Coordinates of C-alpha atoms and ligand atoms in Angstrom, one line a residue:
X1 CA 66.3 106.0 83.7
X2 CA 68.6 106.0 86.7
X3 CA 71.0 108.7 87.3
X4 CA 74.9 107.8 87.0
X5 CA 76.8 109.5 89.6
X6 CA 77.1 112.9 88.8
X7 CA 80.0 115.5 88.4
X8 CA 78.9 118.5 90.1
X9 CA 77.8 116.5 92.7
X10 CA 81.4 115.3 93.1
X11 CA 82.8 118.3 92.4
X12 CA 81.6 120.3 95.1
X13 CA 83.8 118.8 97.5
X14 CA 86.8 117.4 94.8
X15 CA 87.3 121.4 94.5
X16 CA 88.8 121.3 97.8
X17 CA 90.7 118.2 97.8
X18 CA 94.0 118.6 97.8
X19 CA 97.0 117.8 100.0
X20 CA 97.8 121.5 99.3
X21 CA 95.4 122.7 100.5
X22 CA 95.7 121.3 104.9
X23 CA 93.0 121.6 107.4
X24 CA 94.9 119.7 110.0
X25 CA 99.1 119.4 111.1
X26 CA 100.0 117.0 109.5
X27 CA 98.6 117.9 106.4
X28 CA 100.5 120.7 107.1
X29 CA 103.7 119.4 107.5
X30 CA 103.5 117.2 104.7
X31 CA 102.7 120.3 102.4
X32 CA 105.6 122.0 103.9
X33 CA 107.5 119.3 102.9
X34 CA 106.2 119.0 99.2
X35 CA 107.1 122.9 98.9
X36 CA 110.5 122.7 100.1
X37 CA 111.4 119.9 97.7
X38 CA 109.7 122.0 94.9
X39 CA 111.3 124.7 95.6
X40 CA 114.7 123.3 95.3
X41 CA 113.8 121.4 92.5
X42 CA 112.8 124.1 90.8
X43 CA 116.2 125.8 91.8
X44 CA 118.4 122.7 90.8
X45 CA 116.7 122.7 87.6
X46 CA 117.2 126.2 86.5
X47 CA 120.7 126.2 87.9
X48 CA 121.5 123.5 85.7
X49 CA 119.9 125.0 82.7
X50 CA 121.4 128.1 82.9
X51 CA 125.2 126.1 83.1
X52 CA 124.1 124.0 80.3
X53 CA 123.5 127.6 78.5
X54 CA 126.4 129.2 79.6
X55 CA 128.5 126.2 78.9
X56 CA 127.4 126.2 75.3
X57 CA 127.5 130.0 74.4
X58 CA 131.2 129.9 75.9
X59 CA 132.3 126.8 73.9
X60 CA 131.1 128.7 70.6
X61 CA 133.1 131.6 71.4
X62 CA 135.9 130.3 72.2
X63 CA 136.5 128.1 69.0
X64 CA 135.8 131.2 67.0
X65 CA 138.5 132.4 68.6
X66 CA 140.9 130.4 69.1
X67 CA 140.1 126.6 68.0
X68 CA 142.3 124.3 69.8
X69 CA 142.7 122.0 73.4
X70 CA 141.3 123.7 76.5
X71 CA 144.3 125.9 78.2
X72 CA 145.1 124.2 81.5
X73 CA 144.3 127.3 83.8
X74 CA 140.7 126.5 81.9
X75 CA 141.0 123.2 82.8
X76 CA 141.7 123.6 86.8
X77 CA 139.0 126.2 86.6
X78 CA 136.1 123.5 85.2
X79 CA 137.6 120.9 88.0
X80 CA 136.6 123.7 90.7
X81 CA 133.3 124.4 89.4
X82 CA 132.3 120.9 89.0
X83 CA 134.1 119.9 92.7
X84 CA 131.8 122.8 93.9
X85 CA 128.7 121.6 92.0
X86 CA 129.0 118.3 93.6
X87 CA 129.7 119.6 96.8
X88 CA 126.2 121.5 96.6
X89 CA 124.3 118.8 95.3
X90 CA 125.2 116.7 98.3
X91 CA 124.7 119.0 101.1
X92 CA 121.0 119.5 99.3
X93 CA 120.4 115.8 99.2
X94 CA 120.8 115.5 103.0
X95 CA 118.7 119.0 103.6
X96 CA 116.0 116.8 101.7
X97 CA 116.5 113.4 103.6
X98 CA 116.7 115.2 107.1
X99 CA 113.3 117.5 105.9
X100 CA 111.5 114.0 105.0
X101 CA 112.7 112.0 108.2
X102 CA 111.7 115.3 110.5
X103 CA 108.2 115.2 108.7
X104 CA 107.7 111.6 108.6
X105 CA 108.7 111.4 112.8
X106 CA 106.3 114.5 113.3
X107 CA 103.7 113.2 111.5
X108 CA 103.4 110.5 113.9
X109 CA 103.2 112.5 117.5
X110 CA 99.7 114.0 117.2
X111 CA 99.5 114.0 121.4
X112 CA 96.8 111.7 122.4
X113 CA 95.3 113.6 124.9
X114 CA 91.4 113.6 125.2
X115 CA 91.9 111.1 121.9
X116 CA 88.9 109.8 120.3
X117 CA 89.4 106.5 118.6
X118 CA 87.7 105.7 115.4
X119 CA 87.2 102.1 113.7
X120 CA 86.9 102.5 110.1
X121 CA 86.4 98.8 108.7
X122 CA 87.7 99.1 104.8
X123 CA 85.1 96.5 102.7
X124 CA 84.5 96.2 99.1
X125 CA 83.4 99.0 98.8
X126 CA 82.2 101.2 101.4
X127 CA 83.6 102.5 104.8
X128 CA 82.0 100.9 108.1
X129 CA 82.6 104.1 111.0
X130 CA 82.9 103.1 114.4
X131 CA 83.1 105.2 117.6
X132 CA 84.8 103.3 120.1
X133 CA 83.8 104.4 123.9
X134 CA 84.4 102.4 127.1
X135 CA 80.6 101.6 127.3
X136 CA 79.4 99.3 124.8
X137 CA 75.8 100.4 124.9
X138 CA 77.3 104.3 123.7
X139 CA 79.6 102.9 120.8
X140 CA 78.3 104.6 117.6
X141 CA 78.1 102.6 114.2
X142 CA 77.6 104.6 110.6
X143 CA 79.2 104.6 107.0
X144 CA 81.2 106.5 104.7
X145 CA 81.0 109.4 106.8
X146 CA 83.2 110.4 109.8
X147 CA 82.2 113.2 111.7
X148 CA 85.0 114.9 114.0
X149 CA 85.7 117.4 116.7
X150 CA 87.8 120.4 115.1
X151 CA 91.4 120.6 117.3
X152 CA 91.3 116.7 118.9
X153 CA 93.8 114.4 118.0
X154 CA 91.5 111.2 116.0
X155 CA 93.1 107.8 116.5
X156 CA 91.8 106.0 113.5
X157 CA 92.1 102.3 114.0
X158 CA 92.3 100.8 110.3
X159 CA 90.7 97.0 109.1
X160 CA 90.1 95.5 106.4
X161 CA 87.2 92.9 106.2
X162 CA 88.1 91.6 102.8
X163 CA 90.9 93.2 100.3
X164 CA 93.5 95.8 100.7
X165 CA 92.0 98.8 101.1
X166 CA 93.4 102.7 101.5
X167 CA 92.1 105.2 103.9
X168 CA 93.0 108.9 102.3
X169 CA 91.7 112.1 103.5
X170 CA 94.3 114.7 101.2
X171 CA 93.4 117.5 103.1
X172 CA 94.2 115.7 106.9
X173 CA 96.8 113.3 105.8
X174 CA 98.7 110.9 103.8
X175 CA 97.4 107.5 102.7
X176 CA 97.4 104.9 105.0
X177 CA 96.8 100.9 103.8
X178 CA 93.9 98.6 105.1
X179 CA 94.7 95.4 105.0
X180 CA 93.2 92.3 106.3
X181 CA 94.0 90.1 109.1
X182 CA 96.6 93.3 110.5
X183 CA 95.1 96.4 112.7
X184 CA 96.5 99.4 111.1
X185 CA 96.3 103.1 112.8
X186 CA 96.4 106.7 111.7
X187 CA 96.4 109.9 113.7
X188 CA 94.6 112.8 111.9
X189 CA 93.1 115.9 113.2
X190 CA 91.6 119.2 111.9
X191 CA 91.7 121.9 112.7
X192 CA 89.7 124.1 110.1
X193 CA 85.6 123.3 110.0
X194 CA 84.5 121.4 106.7
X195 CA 83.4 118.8 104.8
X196 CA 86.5 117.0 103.7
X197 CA 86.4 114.4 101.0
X198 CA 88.4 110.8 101.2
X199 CA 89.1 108.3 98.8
X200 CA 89.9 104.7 99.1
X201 CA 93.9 104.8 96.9
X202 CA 94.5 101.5 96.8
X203 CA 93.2 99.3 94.0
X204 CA 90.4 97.0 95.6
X205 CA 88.2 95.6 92.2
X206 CA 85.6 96.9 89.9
X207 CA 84.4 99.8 92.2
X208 CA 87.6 101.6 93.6
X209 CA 87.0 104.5 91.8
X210 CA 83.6 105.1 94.1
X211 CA 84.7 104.1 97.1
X212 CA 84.5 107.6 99.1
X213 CA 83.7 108.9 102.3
X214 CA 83.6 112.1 103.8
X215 CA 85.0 113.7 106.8
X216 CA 82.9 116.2 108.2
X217 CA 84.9 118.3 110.7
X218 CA 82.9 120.4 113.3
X219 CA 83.1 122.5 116.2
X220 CA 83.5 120.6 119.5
X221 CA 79.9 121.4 120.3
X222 CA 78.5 120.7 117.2
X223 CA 80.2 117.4 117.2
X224 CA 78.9 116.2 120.7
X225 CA 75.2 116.8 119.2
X226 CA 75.4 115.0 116.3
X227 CA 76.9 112.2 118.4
X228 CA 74.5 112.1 120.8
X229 CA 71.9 112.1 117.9
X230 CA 73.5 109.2 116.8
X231 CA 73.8 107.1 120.3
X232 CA 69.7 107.5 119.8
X233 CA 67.7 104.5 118.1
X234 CA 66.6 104.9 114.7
X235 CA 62.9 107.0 115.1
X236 CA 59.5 105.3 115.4
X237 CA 57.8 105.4 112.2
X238 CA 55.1 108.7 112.9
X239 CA 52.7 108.2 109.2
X240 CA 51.2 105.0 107.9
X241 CA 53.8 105.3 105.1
X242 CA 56.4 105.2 107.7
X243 CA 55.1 102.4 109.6
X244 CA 54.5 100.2 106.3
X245 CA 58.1 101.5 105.2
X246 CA 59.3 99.8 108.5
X247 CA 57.3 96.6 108.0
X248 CA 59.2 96.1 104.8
X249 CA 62.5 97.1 105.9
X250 CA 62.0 93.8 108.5
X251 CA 59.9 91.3 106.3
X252 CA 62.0 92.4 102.9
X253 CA 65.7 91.1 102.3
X254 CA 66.8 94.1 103.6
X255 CA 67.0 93.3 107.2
X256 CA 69.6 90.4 106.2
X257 CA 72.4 92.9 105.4
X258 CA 71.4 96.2 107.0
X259 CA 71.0 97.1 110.8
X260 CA 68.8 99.7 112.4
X261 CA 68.9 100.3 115.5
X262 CA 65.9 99.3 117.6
X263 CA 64.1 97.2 114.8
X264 CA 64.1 93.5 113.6
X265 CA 66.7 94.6 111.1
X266 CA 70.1 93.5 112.2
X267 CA 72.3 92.8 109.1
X268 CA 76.2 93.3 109.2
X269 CA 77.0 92.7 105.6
X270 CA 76.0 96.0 104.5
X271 CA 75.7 99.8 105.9
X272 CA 74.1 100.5 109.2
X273 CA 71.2 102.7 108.0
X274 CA 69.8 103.9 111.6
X275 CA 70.1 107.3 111.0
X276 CA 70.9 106.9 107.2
X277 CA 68.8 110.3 106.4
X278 CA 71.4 112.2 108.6
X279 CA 74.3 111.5 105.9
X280 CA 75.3 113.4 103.1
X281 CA 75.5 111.1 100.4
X282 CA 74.4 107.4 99.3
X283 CA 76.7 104.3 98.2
X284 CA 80.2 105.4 99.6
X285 CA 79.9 109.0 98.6
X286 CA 78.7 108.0 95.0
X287 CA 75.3 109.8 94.9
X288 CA 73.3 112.6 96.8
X289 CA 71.2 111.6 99.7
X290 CA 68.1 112.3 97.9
X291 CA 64.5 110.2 97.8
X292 CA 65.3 109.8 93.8
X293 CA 68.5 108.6 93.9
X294 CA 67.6 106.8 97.2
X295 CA 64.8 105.1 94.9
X296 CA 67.2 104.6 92.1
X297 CA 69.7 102.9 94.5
X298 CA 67.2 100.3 95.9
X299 CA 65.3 99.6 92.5
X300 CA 68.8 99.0 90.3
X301 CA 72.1 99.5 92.4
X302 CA 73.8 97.6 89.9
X303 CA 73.5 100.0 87.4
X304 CA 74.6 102.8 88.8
X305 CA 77.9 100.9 91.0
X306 CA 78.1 97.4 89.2
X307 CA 79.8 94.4 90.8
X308 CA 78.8 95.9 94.8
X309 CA 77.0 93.4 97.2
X310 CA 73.4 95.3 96.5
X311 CA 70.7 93.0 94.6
X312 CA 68.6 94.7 92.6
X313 CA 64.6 95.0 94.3
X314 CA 61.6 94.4 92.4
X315 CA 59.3 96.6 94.5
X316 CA 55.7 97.8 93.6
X317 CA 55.3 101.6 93.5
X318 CA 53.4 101.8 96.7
X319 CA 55.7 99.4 99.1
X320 CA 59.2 101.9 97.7
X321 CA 57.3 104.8 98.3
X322 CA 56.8 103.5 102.0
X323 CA 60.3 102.3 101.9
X324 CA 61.2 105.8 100.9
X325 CA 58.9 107.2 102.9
X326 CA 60.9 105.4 106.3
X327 CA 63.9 105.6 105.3
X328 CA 63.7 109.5 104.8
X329 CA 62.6 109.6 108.6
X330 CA 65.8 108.0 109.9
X331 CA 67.3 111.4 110.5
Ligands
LIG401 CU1 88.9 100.2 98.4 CU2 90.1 100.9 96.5

């Protein structure tokens, strides 16, 4: 039986994702935003309902008391009040449209100063993480997982490879489109530690739904280790396990789609998996990083994400226990 993705799983980081809930500026500012618009929402409406009260209460009274036409001093009075109401209701309508043109021009200055530039690659349906640097040999390649520097601008550099995709990180900000054949961009920064979760929003096919990443924000320190950890090959296999796991990885189907670093395997259709036991979850942010659900996603993928690009493996118990056994070492 092969575990479906589960719900607490998801849920300890879906309890945090919330565009109300900003890590960075211009999650900020676009929460700002949101609450000023509620706020005089919230204000219009109860204004209006207590008129629409007040209106009908005063109606009542007055026909018991004197039924007849409305007294023209009545009548001038009701041309102020609604004269006034219209007045207010405009002046709020351009508080709103200057609050949503100031957020969307602030939204896009993020200072690029000491920038790092990302390339996420949208595909159907995972995230493909690049870390651009001036020296090819130091560019850094993962999946569904971004880790950055807390309080540096990002430049995220947005492609497509086949559909329209959406990058959406709700606690960083808004959404942003992938789409193929046109190099998007998106400034985000954080400036809180944490594991933030993303979502792809744009209907892409069958598997939209579990098409997740995660942004891991760190300390600046923190965040030059793990990406000097990650400039390093994948690790020599140490046990016999390892080094079996390793021969299969090369000689199996494997190697076709997947790369790792400093081995025969040198796929681009799928994840890089060099230092795949370094990442927090499996499949786009579907399943935990664990040798059961690692085993369960080489042995069936299509029954727990049906329709993505993974064939099923017919393996004997000792070869995916080697496979398991290597892949676990690729810290
Ligand atoms: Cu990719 Cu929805």
């Amino acid at each position: 039986m092969i575990a479906a993705p589960s719900l607490a799983f998801l849920a300890q980081w879906t309890g945090r994702h919330s565009a109300l809930d900003p890590a960075g500026p211009q999650a900020e500012r676009i929460g700002d935003l949101w609450w000023l618009m509620f706020w005089i929402s919230t204000g219009v409406f109860l204004a209006v309902l207590t008129a629409l009260l007040a209106a009908i209460l005063r109606r009542r009274r007055e026909e018991e008391d004197a039924p007849g036409p409305i007294a023209p001093e009545a009548r001038h009075r009701l041309t102020r009040v609604v004269a006034g109401a219209v007045g207010v209701t405009v002046v709020l309508l351009f508080v709103l449209l200057f609050a949503s043109v100031g957020t969307g021009r602030a939204l896009g200055s993020l200072s690029s100063r000491q920038a790092l530039t990302i390339r996420l690659t949208g595909q159907q349906w995972w995230w493909s993480v690049e870390y651009q640097d001036p020296v090819p040999g130091r560019m850094v390649t993962t999946a569904n997982e971004i880790h950055i520097p807390t309080g540096r601008p990002i430049l995220v550099q947005l492609e497509s490879r086949d559909v329209i995709h959406s990058f959406w990180v709700p606690n960083l900000h808004g959404k942003r489109d992938l789409i193929p054949g046109h190099k998007g961009e998106v400034w985000i920064q954080a400036d809180r530690p944490g594991v933030y979760r993303g979502q792809c929003a744009e209907f892409c096919g069958h598997q939209h739904a579990l098409m997740g990443l995660l942004v891991v924000a760190e300390p600046p320190e923190a965040f030059a280790a793990w990406l000097e950890a990650q400039r390093r090959p994948a690790a020599p296999p140490v046990t016999p396990a390892q080094k079996r796991g390793q021969k299969l990885v090369e000689t199996l189907p494997c190697a076709l789609c997947h790369t790792i670093q400093g081995t025969a395997a040198s796929g681009k259709t799928g994840p890089d998996l060099t230092h795949l036991a370094s990442r927090r979850t499996l499949a786009a942010g579907t399943l935990p990083n664990t040798p059961g659900h690692l085993a369960g996603w080489i042995v069936d993928p299509q029954s727990i994400k049906p329709g993505n690009h993974m064939p099923a493996n017919t393996l004997q118990s000792e070869d995916l226990q080697a496979l398991l056994a290597y892949l676990g070492s690729l810290k």
